[in-house]
Short mmCIF file of C-alpha atoms and ligand atoms in Angstrom, two decimals:
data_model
loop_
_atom_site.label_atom_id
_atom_site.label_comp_id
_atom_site.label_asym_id
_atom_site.label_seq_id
_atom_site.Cartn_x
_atom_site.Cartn_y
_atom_site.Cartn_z
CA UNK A 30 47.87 -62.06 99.24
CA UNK A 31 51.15 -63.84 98.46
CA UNK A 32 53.61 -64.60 100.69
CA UNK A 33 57.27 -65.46 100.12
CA UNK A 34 59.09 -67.26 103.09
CA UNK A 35 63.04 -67.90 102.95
CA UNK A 36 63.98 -70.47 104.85
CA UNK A 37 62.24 -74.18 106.45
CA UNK A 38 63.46 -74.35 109.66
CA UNK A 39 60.75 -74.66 112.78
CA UNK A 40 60.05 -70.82 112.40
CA UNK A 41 59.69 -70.55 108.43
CA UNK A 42 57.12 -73.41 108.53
CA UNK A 43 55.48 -72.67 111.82
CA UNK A 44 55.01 -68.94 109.79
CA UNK A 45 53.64 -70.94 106.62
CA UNK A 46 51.70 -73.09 108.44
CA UNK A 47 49.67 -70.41 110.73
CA UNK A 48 49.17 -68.10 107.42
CA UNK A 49 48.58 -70.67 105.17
CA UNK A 50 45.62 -71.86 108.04
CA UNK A 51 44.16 -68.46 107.70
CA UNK A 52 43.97 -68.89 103.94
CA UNK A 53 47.24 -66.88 102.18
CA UNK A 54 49.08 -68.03 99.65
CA UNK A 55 51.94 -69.07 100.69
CA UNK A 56 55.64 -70.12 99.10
CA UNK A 57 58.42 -70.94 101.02
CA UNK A 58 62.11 -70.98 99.56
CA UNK A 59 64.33 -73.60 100.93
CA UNK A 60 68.39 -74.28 99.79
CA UNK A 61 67.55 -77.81 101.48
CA UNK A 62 64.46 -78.66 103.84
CA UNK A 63 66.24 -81.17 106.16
CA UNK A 64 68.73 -78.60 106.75
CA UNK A 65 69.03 -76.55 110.25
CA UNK A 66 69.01 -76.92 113.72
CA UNK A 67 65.68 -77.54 114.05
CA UNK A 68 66.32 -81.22 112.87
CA UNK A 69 68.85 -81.71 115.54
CA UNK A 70 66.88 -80.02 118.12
CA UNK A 71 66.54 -81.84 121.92
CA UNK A 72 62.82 -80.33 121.87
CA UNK A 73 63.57 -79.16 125.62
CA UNK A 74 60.43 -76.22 126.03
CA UNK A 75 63.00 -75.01 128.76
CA UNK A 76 63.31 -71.64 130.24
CA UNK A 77 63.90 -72.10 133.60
CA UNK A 78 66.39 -74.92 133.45
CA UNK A 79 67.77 -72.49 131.25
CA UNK A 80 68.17 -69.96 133.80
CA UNK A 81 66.05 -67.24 131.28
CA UNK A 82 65.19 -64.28 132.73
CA UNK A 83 63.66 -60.28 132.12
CA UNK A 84 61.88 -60.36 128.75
CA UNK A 85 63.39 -63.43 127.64
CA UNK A 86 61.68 -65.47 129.77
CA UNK A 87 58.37 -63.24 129.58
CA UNK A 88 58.10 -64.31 126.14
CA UNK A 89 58.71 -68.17 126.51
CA UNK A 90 56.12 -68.38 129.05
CA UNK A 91 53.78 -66.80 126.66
CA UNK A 92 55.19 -69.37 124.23
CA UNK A 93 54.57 -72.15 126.47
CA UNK A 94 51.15 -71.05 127.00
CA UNK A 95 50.29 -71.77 123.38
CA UNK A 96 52.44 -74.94 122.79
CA UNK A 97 49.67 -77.31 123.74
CA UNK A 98 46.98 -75.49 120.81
CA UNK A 99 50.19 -75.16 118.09
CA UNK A 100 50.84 -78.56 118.87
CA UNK A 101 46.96 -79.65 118.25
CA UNK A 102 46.28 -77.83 115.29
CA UNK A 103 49.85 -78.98 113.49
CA UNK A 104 48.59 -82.86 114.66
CA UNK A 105 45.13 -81.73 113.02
CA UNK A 106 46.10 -80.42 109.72
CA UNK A 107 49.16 -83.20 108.94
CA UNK A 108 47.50 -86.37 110.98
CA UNK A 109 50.57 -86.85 112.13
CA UNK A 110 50.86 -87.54 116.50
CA UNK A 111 53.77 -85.62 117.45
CA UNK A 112 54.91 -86.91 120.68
CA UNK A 113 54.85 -83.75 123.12
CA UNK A 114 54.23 -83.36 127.06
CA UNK A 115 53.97 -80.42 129.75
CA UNK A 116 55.16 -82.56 132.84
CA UNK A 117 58.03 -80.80 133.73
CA UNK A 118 62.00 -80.65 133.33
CA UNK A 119 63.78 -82.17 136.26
CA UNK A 120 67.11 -79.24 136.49
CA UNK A 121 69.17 -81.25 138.74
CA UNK A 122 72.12 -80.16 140.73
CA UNK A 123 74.98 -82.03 139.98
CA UNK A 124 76.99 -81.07 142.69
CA UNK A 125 77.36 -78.13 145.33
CA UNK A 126 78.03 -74.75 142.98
CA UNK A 127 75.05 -76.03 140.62
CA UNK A 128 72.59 -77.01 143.74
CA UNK A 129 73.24 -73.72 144.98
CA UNK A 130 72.71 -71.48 141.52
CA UNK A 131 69.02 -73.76 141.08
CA UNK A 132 68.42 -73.07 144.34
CA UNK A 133 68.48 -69.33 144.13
CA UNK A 134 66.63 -69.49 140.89
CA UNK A 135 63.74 -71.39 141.90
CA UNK A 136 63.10 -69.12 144.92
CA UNK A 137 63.17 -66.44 142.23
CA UNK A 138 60.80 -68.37 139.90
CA UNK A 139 58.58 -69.05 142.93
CA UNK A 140 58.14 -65.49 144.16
CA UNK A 141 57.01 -64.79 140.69
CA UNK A 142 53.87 -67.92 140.64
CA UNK A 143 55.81 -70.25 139.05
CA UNK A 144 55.63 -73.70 139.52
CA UNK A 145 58.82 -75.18 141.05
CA UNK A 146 59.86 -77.60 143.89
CA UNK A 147 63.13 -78.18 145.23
CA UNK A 148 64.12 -81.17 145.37
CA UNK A 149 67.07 -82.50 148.35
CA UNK A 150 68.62 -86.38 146.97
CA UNK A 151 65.77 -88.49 148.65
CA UNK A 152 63.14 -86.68 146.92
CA UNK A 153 65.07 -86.33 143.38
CA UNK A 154 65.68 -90.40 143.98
CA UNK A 155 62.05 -91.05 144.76
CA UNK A 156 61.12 -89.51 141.69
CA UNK A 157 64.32 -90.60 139.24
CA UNK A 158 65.40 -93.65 140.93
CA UNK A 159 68.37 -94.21 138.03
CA UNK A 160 69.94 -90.72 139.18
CA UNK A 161 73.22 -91.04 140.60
CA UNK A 162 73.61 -90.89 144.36
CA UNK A 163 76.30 -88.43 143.44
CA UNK A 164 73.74 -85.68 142.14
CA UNK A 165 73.07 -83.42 145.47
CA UNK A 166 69.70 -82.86 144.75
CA UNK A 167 67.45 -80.70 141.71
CA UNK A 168 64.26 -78.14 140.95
CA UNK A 169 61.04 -80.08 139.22
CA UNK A 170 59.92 -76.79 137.04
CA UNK A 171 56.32 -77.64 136.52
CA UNK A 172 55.28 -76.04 133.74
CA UNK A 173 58.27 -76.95 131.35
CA UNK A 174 57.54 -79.58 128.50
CA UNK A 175 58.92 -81.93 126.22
CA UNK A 176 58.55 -82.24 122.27
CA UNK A 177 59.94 -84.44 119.13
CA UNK A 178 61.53 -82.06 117.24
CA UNK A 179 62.07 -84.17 114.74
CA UNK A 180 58.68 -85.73 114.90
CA UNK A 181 57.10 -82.10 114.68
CA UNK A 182 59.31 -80.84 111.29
CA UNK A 183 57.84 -83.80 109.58
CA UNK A 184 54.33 -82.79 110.94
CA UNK A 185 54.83 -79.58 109.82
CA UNK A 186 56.46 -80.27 106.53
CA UNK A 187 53.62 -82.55 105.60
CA UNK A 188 50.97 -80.26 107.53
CA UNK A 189 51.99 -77.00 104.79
CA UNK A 190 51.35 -79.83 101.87
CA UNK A 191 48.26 -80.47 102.89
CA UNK A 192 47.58 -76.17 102.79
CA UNK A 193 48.55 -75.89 99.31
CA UNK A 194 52.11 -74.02 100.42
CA UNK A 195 54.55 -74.44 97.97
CA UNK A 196 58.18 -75.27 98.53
CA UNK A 197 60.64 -74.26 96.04
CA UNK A 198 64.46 -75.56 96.43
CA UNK A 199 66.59 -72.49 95.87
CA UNK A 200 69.69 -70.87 97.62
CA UNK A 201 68.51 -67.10 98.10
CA UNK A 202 71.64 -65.09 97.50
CA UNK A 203 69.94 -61.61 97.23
CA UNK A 204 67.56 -59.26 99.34
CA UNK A 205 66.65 -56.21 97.10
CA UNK A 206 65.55 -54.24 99.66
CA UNK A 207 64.63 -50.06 99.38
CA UNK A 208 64.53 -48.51 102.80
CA UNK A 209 61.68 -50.50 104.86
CA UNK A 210 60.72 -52.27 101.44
CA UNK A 211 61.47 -55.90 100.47
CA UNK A 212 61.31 -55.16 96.07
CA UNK A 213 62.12 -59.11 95.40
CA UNK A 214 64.48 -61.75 96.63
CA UNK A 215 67.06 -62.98 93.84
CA UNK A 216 68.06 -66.72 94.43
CA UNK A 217 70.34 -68.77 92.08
CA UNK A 218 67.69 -70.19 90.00
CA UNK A 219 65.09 -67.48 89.78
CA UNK A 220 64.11 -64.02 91.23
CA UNK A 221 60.95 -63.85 93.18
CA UNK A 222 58.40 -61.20 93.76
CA UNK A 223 55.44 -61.15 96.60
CA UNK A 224 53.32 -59.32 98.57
CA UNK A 225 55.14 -60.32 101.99
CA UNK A 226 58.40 -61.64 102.68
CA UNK A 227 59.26 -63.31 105.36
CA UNK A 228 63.14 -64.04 106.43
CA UNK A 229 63.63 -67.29 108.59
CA UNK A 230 67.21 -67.85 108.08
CA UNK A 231 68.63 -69.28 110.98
CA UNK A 232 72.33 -69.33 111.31
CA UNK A 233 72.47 -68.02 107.62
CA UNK A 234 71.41 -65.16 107.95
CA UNK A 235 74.52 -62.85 108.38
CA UNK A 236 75.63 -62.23 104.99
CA UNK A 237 71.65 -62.58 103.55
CA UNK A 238 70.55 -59.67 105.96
CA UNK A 239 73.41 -58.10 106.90
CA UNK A 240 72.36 -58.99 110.94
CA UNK A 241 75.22 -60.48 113.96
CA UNK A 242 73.74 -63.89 113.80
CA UNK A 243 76.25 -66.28 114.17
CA UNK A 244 76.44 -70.58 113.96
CA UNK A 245 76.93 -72.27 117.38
CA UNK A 246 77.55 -75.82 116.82
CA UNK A 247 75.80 -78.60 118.74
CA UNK A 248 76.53 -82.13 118.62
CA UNK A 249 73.58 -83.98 120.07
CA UNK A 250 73.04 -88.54 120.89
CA UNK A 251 70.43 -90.61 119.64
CA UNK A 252 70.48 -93.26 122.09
CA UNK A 253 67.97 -96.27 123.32
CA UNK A 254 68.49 -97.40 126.43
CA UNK A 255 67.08 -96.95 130.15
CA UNK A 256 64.59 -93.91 130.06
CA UNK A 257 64.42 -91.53 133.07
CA UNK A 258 60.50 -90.75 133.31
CA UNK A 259 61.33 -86.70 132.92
CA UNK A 260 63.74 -84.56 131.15
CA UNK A 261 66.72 -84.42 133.09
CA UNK A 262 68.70 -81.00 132.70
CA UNK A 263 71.82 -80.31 134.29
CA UNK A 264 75.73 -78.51 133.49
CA UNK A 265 76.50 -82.02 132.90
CA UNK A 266 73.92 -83.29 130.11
CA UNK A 267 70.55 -83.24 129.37
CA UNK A 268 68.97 -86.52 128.81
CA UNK A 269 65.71 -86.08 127.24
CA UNK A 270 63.07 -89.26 127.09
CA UNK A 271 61.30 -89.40 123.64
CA UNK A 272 58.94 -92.32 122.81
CA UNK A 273 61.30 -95.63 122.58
CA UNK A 274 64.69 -93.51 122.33
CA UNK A 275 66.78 -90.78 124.13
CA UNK A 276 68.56 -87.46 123.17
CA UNK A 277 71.69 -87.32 125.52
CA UNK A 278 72.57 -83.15 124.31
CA UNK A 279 74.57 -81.07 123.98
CA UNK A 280 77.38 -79.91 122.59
CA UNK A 281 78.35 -75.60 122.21
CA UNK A 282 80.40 -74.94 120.04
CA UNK A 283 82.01 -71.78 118.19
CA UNK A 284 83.47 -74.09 114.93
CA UNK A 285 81.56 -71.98 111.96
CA UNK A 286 79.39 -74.46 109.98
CA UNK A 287 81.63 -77.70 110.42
CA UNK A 288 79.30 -80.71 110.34
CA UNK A 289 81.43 -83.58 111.18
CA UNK A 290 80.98 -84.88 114.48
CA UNK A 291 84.08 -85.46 116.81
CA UNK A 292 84.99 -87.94 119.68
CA UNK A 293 85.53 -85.28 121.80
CA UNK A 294 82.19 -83.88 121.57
CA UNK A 295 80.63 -87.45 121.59
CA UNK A 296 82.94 -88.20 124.87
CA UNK A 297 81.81 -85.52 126.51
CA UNK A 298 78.21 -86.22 126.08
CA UNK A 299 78.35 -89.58 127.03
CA UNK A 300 80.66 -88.63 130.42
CA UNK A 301 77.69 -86.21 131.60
CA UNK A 302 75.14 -88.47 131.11
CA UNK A 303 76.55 -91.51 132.84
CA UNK A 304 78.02 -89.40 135.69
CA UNK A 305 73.99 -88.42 135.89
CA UNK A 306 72.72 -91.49 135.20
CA UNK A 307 74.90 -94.38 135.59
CA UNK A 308 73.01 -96.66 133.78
CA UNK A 309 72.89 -95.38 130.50
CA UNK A 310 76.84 -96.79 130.17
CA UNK A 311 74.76 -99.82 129.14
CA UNK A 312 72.50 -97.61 126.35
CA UNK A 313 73.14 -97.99 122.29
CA UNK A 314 74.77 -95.31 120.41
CA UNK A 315 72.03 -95.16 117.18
CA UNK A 316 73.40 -91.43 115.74
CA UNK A 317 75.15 -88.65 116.49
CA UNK A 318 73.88 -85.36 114.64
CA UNK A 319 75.00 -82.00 114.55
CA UNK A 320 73.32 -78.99 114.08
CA UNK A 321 73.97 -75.20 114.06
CA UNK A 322 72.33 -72.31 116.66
CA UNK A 323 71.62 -69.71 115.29
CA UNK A 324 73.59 -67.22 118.17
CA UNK A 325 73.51 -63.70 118.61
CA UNK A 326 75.69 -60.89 120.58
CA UNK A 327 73.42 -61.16 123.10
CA UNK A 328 71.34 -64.19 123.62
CA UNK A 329 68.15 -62.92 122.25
CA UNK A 330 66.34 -63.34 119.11
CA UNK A 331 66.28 -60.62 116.23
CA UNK A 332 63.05 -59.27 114.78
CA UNK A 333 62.07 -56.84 112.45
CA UNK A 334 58.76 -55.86 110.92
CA UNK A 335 59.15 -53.37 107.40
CA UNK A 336 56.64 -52.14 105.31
CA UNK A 337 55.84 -55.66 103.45
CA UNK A 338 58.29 -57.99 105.47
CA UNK A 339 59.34 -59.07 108.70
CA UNK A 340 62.63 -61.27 110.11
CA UNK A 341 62.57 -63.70 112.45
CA UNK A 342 65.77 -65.04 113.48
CA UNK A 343 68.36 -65.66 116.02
CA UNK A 344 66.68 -67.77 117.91
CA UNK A 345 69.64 -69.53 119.54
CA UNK A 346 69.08 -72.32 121.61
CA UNK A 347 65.11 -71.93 121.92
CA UNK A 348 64.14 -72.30 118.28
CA UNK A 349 61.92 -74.58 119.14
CA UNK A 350 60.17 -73.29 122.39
CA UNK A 351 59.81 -69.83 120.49
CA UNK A 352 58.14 -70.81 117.18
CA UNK A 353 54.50 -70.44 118.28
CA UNK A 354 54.83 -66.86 119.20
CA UNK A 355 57.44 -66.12 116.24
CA UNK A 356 54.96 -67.24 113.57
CA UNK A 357 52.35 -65.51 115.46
CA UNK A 358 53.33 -62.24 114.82
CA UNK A 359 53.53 -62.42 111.30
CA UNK A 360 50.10 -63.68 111.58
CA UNK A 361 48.57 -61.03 113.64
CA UNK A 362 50.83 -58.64 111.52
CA UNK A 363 48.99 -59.69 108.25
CA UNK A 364 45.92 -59.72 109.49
CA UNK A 365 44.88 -57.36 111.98
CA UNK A 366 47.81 -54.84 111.70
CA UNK A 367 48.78 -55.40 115.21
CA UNK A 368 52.78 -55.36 115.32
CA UNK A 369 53.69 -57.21 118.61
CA UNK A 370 55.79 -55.16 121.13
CA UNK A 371 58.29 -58.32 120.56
CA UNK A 372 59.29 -56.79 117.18
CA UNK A 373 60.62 -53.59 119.54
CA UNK A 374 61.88 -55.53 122.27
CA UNK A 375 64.28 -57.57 120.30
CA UNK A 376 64.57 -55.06 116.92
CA UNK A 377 67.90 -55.07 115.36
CA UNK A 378 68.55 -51.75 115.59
CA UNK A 379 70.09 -52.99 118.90
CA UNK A 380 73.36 -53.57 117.08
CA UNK A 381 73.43 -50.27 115.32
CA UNK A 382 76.55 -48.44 116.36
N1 LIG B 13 68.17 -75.78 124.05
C1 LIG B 13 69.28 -76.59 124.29
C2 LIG B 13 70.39 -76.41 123.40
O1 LIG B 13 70.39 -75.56 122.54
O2 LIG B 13 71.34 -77.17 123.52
#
């Protein structure tokens, strides 16, 4: 069976990388591979800072679930170690309005077996002692992790090599589509035919598939200086500990796809982080980068199963905490005909009307 996959963001490859595992044929179609937020992403796995709730945070459990496994098998295939942990996300309170809101949400999250702990300033300083006696206190969520985003694309990219996939550099302008039927995807250098398409377009996917998926802009820090031990997530900044640098994030912004970075934006990350942690004034700037979420109306992600395709996109500001699941039900959709209640949940037919 041959399938086609437009786009090589987190979600195209984590798609070519499951099918091409269970033995397809697999091509993806790329205008440029180090394109896309996924490049740019902090690599928070993050629902519950993130305040998620209802289905939304149904299915990034379940994604969570199977990070550790996608992880493994990605490390396996491209002998690449991508750095990735499940210690928990410190969401700290950075001052009375914010306690309060965590607060609520961790009794919430704890009523429903969740991990969480609330944390008043002693505690938070006992763990974090570089948080600022300002902060008024936070929530360790227990379950939440921590991955290179960066560190996993190139994993990835060099884990579909090793399957055989095929990446072909082409803009693809064109859907021919007949009802539920993909017939072939036109793209400015050739027109290609498969058994199975897959669309993985990100923040380009309005005027390829006709869908409300919009660019939200993110400016995000590459910085090395003091490292807090956990991710720490607040209204203020998130300051994210890799191995021997930071990510100080992020930016939202509604400014189409403008790729320059701006002192404002930059400002305003560094502010947040050094009212959290005051001792990052002292940290090197190595690189700003800037990257585009791929929004829609309403927060969640778009999918759609036809006859021989399926679309996965919108996946806002969880691209990369929802990959495992996203490529997952393309796989279980080739394979065993089982079409996840995900593709009704979040269907597009949402924004009909
Ligand atoms: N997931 C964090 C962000 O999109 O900024």
């Amino acid at each position: 069976m041959n399938i086609l996959i437009v786009g090589s963001g987190i979600v195209g490859l984590s798609t070519a990388f499951e099918l091409a595992l269970a033995g397809k044929k697999v091509t993806v179609v790329t205008r440029n591979y180090e394109e896309g937020a996924s490049w740019v992403a902090g690599g928070m796995l993050a629902p519950l800072s993130e305040g998620l709730e209802g289905e939304l945070l149904e299915f990034s459990l379940e994604n969570l679930r199977l990070y550790p496994d996608y992880v493994s098998r990605i490390e396996e295939v491209s002998k690449i170690k991508v750095f990735f942990e499940k210690e928990g996300i410190l969401r700290l309170g950075v001052d009375e309005e914010e306690m309060e809101l965590i607060r609520k949400r961790a009794e919430v999250y704890s009523r429903m077996g969740l991990k969480v702990e609330t944390l008043e300033k002693g505690d938070l300083r006992n763990i974090e002692p570089a948080i600022s006696e300002k902060v008024e206190g936070g929530v360790l969520h227990h379950e939440e992790g921590n991955v290179d985003a960066e560190k996993l694309m190139d994993a990835l990219l060099i884990g579909v090599g090793n399957l055989g996939v095929r990446i072909v550099v082409d803009e693809v302008v064109e859907v021919e589509r007949r009802n539920s039927r993909v017939e072939s995807v036109k793209g400015l250098k050739d027109r290609y035919s498969a058994d199975f398409f897959v669309f993985a377009t990100g923040s380009w996917s309005k005027s390829l598939l006709k869908l409300p998926v919009f660019p939200v802009k993110g400016q995000i820090l590459k910085v090395k200086g003091p490292e807090p031990k956990k991710v720490c997530y607040s209204k203020a900044s998130y300051i994210i500990p890799k191995e021997g640098f930071l990510l100080i994030g992020a930016t939202s912004e509604e400014a189409g796809f403008d790729t320059r970075n701006n002192l404002k934006g930059v400002g305003t990350l560094i502010d947040g982080a050094v009212r959290v942690m005051p001792s990052l004034g002292e940290a090197e700037l190595i690189d700003v980068k800037v990257g585009f979420r791929p929004a829609t109306p309403d927060g969640k992600p778009v999918f759609e199963a036809g006859e021989n395709f399926a679309t996965l996109t919108g996946h806002h500001r969880n691209g990369i905490l929802w990959a495992p699941i996203s490529a997952k039900m393309v796989l279980d959709l080739i394979e065993k005909g089982v079409r996840s209640r995900y593709f009704d949940l979040f269907s597009p037919s949402r924004f009909e009307g």
